[in-house]
Tab-separated table of C-alpha atoms in Angstrom:
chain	number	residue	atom	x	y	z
A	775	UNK	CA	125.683	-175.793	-217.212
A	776	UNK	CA	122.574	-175.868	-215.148
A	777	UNK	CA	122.391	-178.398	-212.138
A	778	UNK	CA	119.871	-180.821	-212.381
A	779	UNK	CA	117.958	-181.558	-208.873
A	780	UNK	CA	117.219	-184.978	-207.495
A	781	UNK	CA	113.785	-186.183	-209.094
A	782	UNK	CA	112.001	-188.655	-206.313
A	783	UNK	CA	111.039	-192.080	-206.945
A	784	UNK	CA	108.580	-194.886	-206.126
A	785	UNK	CA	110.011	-197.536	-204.011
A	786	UNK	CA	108.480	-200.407	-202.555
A	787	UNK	CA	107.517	-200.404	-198.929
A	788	UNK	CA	106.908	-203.512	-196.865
A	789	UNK	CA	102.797	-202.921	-195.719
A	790	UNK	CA	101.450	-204.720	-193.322
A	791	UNK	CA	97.916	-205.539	-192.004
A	792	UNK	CA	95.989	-205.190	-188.930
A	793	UNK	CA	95.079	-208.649	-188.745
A	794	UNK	CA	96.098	-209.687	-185.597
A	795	UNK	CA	96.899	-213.298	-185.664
A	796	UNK	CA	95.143	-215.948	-182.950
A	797	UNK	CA	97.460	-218.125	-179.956
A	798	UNK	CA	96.757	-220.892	-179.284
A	799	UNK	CA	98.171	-222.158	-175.679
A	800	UNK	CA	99.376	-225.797	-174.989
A	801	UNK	CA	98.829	-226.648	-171.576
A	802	UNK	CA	100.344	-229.749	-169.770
A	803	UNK	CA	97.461	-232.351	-169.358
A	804	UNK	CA	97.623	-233.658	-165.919
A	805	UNK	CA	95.200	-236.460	-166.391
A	806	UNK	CA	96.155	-239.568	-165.516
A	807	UNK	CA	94.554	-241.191	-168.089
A	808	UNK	CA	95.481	-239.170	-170.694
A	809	UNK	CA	99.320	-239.037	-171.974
A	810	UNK	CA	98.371	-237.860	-175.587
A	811	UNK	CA	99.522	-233.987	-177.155
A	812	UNK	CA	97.843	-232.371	-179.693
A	813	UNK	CA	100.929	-230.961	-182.143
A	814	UNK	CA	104.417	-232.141	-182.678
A	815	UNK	CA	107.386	-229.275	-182.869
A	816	UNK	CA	106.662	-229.571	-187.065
A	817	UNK	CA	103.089	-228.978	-186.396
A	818	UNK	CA	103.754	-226.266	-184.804
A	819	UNK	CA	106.269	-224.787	-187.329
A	820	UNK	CA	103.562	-224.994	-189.935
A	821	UNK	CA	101.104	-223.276	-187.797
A	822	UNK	CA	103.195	-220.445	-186.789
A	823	UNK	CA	103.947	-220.011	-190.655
A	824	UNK	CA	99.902	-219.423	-190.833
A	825	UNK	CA	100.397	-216.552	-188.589
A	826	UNK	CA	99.550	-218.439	-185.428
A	827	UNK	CA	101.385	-217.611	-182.230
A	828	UNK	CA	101.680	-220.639	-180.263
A	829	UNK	CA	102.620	-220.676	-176.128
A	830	UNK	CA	103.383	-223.824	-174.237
A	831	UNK	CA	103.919	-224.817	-170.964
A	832	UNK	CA	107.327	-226.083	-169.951
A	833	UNK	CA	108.123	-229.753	-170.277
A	834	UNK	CA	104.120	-230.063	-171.512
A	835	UNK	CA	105.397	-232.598	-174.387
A	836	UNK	CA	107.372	-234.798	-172.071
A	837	UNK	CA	104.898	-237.366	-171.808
A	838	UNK	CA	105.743	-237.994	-176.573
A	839	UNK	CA	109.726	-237.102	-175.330
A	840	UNK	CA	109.907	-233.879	-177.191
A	841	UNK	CA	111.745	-231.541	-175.080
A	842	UNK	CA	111.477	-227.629	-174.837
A	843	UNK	CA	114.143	-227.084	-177.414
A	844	UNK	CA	112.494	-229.231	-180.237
A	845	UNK	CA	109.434	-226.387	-179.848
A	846	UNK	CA	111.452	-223.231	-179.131
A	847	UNK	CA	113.345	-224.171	-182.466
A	848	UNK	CA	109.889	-223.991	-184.144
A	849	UNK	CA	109.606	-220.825	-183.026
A	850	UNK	CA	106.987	-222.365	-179.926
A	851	UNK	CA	107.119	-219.678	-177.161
A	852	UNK	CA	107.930	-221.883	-173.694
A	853	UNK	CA	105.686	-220.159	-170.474
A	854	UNK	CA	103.887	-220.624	-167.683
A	855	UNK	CA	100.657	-222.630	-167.357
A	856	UNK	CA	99.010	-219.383	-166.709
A	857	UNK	CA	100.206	-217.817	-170.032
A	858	UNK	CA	99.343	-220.340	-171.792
A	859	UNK	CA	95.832	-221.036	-170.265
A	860	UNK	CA	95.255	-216.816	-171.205
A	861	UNK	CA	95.603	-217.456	-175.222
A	862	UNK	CA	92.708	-217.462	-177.637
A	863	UNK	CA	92.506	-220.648	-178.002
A	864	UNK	CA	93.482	-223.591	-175.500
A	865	UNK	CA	93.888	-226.882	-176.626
A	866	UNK	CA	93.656	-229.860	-173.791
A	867	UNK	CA	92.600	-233.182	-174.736
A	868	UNK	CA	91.359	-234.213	-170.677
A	869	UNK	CA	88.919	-232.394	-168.888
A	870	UNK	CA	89.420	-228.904	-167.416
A	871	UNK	CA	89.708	-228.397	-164.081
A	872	UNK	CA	87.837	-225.260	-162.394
A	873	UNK	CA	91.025	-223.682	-161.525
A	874	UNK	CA	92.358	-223.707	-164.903
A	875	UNK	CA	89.015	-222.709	-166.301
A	876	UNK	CA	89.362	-219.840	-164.082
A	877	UNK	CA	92.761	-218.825	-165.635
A	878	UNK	CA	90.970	-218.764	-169.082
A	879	UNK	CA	90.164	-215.831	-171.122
A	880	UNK	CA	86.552	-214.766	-171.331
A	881	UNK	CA	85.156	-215.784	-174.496
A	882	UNK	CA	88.288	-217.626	-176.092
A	883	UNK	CA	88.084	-221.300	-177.298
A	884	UNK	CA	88.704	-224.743	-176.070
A	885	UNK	CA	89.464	-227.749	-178.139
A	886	UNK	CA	88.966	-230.688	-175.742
A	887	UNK	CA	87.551	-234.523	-176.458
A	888	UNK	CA	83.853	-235.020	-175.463
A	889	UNK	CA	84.354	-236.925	-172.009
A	890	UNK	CA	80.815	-236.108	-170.551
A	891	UNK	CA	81.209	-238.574	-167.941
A	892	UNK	CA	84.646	-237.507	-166.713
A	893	UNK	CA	83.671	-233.732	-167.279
A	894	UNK	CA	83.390	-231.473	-163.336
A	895	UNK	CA	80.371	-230.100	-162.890
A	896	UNK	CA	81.810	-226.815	-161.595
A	897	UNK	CA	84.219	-227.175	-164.552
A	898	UNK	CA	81.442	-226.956	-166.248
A	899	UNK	CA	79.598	-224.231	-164.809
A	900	UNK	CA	82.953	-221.978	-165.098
A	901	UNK	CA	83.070	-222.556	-168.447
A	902	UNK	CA	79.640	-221.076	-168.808
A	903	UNK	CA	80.491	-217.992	-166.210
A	904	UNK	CA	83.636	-217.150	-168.169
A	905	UNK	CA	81.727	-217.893	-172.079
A	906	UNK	CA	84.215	-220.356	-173.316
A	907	UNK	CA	83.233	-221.941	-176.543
A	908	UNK	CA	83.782	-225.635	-175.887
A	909	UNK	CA	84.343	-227.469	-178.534
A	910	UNK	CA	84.678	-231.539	-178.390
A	911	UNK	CA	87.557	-232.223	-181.373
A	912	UNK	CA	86.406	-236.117	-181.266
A	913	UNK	CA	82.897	-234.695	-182.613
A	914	UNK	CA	83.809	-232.632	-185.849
A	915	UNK	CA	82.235	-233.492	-188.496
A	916	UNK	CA	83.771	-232.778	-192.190
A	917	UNK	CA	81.913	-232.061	-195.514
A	918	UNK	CA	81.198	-235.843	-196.252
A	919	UNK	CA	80.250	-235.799	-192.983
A	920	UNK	CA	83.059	-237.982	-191.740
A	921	UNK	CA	84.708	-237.515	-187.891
A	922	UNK	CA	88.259	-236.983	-188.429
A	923	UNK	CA	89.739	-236.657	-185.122
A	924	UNK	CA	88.127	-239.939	-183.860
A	925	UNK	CA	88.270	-242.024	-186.930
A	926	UNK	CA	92.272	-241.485	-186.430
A	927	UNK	CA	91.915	-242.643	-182.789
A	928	UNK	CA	90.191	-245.446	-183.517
A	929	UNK	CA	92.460	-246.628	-185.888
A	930	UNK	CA	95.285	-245.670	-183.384
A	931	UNK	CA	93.470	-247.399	-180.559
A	932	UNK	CA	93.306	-250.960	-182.544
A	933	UNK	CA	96.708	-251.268	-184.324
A	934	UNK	CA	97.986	-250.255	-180.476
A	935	UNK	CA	95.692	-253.045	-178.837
A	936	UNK	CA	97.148	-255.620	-181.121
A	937	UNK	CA	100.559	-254.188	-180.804
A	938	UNK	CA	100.235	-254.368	-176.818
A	939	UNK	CA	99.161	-257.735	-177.457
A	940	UNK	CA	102.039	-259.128	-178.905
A	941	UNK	CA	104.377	-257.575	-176.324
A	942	UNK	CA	102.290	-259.072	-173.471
A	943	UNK	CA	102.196	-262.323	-174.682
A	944	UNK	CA	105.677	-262.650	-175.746
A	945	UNK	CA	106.455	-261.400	-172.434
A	946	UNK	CA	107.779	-264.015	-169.990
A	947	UNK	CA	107.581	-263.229	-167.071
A	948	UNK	CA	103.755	-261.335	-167.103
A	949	UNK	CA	102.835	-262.627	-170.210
A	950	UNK	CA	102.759	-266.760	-172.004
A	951	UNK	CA	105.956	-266.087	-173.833
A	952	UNK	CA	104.268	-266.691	-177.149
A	953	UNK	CA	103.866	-265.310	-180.460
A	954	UNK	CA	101.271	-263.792	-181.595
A	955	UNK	CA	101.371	-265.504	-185.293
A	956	UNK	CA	103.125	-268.596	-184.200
A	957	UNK	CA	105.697	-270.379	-186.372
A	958	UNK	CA	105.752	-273.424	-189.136
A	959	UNK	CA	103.921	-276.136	-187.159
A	960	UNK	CA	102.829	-274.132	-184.431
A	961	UNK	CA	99.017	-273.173	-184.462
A	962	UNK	CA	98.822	-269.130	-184.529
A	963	UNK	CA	97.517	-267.447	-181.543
A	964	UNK	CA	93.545	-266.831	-182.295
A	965	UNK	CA	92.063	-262.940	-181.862
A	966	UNK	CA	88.090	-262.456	-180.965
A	967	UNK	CA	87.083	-258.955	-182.110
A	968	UNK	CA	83.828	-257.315	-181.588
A	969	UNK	CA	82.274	-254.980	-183.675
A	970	UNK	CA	83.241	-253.724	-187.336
A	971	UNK	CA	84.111	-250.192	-187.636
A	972	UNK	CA	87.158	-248.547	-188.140
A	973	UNK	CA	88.808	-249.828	-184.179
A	974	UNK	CA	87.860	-252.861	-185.262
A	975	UNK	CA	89.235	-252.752	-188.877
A	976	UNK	CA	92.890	-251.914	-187.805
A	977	UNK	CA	92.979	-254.104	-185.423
A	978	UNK	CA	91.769	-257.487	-187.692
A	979	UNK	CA	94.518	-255.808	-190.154
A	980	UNK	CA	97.456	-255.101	-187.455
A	981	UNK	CA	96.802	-259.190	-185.950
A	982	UNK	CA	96.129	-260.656	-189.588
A	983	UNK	CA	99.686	-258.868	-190.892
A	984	UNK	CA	101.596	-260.803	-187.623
A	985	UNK	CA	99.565	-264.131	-188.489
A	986	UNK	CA	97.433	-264.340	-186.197
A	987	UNK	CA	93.548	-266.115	-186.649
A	988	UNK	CA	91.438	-263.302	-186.355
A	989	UNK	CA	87.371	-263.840	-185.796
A	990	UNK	CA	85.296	-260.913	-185.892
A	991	UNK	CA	81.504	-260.199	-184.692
A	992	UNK	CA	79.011	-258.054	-185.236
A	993	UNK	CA	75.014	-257.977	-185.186
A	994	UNK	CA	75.169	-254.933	-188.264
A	995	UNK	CA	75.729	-257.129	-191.154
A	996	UNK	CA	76.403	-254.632	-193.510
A	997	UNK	CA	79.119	-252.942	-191.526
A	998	UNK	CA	80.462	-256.681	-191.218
A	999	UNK	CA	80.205	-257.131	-194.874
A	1000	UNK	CA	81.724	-253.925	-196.025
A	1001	UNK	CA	84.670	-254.214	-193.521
A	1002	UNK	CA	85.388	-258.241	-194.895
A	1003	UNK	CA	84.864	-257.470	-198.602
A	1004	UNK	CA	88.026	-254.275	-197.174
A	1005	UNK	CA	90.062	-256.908	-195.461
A	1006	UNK	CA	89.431	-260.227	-197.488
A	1007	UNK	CA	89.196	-263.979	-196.846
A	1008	UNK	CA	91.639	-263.451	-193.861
A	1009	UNK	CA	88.991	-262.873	-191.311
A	1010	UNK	CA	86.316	-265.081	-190.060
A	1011	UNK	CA	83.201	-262.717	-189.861
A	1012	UNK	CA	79.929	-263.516	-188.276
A	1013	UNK	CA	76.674	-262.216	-185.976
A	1014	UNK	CA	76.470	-262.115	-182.636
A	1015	UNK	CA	75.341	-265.779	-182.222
A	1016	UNK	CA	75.520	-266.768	-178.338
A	1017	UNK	CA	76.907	-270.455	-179.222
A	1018	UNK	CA	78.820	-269.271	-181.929
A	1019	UNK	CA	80.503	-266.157	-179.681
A	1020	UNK	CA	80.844	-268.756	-176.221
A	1021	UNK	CA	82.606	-271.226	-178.673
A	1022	UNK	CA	85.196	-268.256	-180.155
A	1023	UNK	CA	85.935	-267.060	-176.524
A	1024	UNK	CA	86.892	-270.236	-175.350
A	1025	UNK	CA	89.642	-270.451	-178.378
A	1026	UNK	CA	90.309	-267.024	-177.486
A	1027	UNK	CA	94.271	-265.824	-176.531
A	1028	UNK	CA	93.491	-261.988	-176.934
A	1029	UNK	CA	89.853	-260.638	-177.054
A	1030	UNK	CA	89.222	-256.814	-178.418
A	1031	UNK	CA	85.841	-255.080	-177.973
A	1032	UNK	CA	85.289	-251.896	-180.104
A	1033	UNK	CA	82.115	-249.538	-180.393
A	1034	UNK	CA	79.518	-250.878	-182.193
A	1035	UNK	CA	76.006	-249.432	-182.471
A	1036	UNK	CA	74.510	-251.080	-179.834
A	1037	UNK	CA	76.746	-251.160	-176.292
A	1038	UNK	CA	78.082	-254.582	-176.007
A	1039	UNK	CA	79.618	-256.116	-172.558
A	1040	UNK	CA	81.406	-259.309	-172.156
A	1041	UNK	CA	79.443	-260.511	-169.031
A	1042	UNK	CA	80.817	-262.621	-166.059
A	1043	UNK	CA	79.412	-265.895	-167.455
A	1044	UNK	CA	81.323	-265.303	-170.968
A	1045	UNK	CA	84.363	-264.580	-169.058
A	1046	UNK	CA	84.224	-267.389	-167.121
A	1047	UNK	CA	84.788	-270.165	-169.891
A	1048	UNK	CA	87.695	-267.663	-171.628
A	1049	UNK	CA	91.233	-269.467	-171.008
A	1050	UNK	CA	93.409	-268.518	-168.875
A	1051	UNK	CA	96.201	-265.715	-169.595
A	1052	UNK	CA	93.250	-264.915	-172.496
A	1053	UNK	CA	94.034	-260.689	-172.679
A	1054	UNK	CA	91.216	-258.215	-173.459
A	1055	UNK	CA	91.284	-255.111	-174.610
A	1056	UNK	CA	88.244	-252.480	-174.255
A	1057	UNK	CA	88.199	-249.895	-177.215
A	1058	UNK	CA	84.691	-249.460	-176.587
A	1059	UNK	CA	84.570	-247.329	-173.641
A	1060	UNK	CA	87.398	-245.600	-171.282
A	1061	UNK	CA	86.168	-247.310	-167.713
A	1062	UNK	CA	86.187	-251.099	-169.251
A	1063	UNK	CA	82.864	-251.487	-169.430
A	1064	UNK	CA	82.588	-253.798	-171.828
A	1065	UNK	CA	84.170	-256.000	-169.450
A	1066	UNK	CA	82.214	-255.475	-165.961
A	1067	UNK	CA	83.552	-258.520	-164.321
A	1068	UNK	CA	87.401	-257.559	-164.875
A	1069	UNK	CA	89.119	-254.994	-162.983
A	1070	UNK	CA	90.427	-252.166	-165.477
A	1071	UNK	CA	93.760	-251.767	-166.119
A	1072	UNK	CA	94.639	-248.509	-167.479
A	1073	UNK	CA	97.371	-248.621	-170.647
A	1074	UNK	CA	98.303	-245.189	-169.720
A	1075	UNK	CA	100.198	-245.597	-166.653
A	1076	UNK	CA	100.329	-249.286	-166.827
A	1077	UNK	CA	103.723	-250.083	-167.358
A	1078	UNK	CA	105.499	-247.545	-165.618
A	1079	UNK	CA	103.632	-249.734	-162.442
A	1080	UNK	CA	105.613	-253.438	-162.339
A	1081	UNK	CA	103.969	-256.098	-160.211
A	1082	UNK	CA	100.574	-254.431	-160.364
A	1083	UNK	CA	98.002	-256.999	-159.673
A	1084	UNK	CA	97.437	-260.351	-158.543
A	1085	UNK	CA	99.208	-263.311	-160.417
A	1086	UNK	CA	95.939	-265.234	-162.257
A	1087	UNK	CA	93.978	-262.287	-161.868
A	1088	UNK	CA	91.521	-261.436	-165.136
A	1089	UNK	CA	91.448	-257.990	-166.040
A	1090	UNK	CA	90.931	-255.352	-168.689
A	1091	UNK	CA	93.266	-252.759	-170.679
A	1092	UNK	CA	91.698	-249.517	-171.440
A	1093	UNK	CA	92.962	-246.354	-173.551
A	1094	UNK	CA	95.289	-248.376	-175.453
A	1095	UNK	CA	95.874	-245.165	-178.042
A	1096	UNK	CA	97.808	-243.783	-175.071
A	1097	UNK	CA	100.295	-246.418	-174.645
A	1098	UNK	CA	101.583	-245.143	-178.018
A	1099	UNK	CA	101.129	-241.411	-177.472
A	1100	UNK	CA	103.981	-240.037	-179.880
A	1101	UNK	CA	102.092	-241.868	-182.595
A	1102	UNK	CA	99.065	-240.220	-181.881
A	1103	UNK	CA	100.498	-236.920	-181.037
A	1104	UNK	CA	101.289	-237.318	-184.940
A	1105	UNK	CA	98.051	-237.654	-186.018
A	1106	UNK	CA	96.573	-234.883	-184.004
A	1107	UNK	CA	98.879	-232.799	-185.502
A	1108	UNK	CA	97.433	-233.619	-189.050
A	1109	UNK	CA	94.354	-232.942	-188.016
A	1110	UNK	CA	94.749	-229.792	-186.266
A	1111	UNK	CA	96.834	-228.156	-188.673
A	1112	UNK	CA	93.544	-228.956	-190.976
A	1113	UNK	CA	91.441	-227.547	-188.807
A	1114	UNK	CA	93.128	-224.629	-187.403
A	1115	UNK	CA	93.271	-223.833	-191.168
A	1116	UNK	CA	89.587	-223.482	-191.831
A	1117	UNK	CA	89.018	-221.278	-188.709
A	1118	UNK	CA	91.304	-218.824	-190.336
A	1119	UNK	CA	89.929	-219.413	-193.262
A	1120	UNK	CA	86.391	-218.559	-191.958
A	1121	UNK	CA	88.011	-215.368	-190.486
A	1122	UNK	CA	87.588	-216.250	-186.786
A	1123	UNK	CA	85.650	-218.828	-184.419
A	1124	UNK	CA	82.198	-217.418	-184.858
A	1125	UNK	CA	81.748	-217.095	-188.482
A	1126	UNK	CA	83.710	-220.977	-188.737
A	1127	UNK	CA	80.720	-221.972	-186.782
A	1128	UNK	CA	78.328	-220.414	-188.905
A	1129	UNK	CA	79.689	-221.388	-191.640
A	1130	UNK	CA	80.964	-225.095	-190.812
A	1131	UNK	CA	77.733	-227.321	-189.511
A	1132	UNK	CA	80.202	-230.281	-188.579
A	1133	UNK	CA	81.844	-227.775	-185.853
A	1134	UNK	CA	78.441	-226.350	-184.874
A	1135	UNK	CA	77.978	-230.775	-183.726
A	1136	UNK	CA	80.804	-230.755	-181.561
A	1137	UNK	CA	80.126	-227.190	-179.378
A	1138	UNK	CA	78.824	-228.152	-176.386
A	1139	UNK	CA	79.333	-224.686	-174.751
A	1140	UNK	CA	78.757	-221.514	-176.330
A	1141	UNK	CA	79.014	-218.232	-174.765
A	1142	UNK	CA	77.239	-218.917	-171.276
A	1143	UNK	CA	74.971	-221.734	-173.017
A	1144	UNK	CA	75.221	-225.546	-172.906
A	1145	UNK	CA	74.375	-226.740	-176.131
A	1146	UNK	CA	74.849	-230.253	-176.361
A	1147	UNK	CA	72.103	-232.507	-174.492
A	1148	UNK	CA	74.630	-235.454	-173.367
A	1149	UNK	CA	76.722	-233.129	-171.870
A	1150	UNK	CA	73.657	-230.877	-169.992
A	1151	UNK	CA	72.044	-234.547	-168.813
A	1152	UNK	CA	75.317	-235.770	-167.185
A	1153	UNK	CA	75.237	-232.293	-165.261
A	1154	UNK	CA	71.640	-231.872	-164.753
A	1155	UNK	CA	71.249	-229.111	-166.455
A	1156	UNK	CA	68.931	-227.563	-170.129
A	1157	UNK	CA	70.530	-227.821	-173.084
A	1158	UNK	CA	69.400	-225.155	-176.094
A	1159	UNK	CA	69.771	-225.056	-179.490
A	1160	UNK	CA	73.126	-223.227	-180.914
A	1161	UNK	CA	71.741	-222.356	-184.013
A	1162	UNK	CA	69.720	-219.583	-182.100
A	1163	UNK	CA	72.173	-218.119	-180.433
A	1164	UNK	CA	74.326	-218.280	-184.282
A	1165	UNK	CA	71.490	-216.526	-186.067
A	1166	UNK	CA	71.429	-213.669	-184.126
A	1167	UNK	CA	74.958	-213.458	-183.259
């Protein structure tokens, strides 16, 4: 009987790539003004499934009360600031400072919002030294050429002024102790709102849905007409008639100013004949511009300051999206996930910019160049063309 040998087989062995996946680093923002995070713990699960490695700072998601273990059980690596300012790509919704510019990785990515205003000149200028590609979420652009990351603020920003609104008025001790939409016999609070676009649009919705009369303004009639024929009879729509506008902000008990395509401001005259305990809300800009007479009354830290203020005094609550930062935090999330999707897609940051115009809008730095014009004007410096620099790249 002959003995048969051992005849080898095929068997399957796991392979692997050398794709080496990107990390992105989640900072705590430090801002006062800004309380919003970019991605939930589930956001971050999903991400990491893409191959993503993702490192946060510890306790950065306090400010949406998500603690450490929420993100470590998404498999979120907890670190210093200075691990996860080193990553590929840092995401930070306030300006950069220059010392956390400096802790950056030469030639990685940062998602920010465009702030040119707010941004630090020497911020700036590291972020040119070091060849960070700067890229201003709030300005992407997506095939149909909508703006998805600020067309969910603004909507956050006016269901959150109206929301505010109804808390500060019931309120009372700093507020009329009234409803918003009244009651059976009892006139409904009225709400001026200027402008038509999507800030605008969630807000009429958010004070029409508690019952509240809501008048809206605008000089671009067919904005006006499109958002009415969206929202229905409900709303009381007109231009930007002077008598007409005086007579609404007399009747006035919570006045909201959104962006519009002109700058509007509410000027000290206007203000003047507004009633008193009247609250206003500036969507329109982050300072309260739109309101030059008021002091500004920032929705970010407000309410963890009681007593703030004079009793009678006028003023004016900006960055209303932040009073509600969880919710937003949500949002981002959405958005990010979408996004950090077609970078990978695109097989890394440069060829996404080459081949995604909408993302090529909102670079304002790009390897040692400034590339968007508002952003070189408010630091006095040339802007060029990033097209160049992405054709020869």
């Amino acid at each position: 009987m002959t003995q048969e040998t051992p005849t080898p087989l095929e068997q399957p062995v796991e392979a692997c790539t050398a794709h080496r996946g990107f990390t992105i680093g989640l900072p705590a923002c430090d801002h006062c003004s800004e309380r919003r995070f970019p991605l939930t713990p589930e956001a971050a699960a999903r991400l990491i499934e893409r191959g993503f490695r993702i490192r946060m700072q510890e306790n950065a998601a306090g400010c949406i009360n998500y603690g450490d273990n929420s993100y470590m059980r998404a498999g979120v690596e907890i670190c210093t600031r200075q691990e996860a300012l080193r990553c590929d790509i840092v995401i930070h919704l306030a300006p950069m400072t220059p010392a956390d510019v400096r802790g950056m990785r030469r030639g990685a990515m940062l998602l920010t919002l465009f702030k040119p205003l707010q941004t630090d000149p020497a911020a700036l200028r590291e972020l040119l030294r070091r060849h960070i590609i700067s890229i201003a979420v709030d300005l992407i652009e997506d095939s149909r050429g909508c703006t998805p990351f600020a067309d969910i603020l603004a909507e956050i920003d006016g269901r959150a002024s109206v929301a505010m609104a109804s808390s500060l008025l019931a309120d009372s001790s700093r507020g009329k102790g009234i409803l918003l939409g009244g009651v059976a016999g009892i006139v409904p609070c009225e709400v001026l709102i200027i402008g038509s676009g999507i800030a605008a649009c969630a807000a009429a919705r958010s004070a029409t849905g508690l019952g509240a009369t809501v008048r809206m303004y605008d000089d671009d009639v067919y904005s006006l007409r499109r958002t009415t024929q969206e929202l229905g009879a409900g709303v009381i729509s007109s231009a930007l008639h002077p008598h007409t506008l005086e007579n609404a902000l007399r009747a006035a008990d919570v006045a909201i100013v959104t962006p519009t395509s002109e700058p509007f401001a509410i000027g000290r005259e206007l203000t003047g004949v507004m009633k008193r305990g009247v609250l206003c809300f500036d969507l329109a800009s982050e300072t309260g511009e739109s309101f030059p007479s008021m002091r500004p009354v920032d929705l970010a830290v407000a309410f963890t300051k009681r007593g703030e203020g004079q009793e009678g005094e006028r003023v004016c609550y900006t960055h209303a999206g932040c009073a509600v930062a969880r919710t937003a935090a949500m949002a981002l999330s959405n958005t990010f996930i979408t996004l950090m999707n077609s970078i990978v897609s695109c097989e890394g940051v440069n060829n996404a910019l080459k081949l995604l115009p909408g993302m090529q809008k909102a670079t304002f730095t790009f390897f040692g160049r400034i590339v968007n014009p508002r952003i070189a004007k408010a630091a006095g410096m040339r802007s060029v063309d990033i097209s160049i620099y992405l054709t020869l790249s």
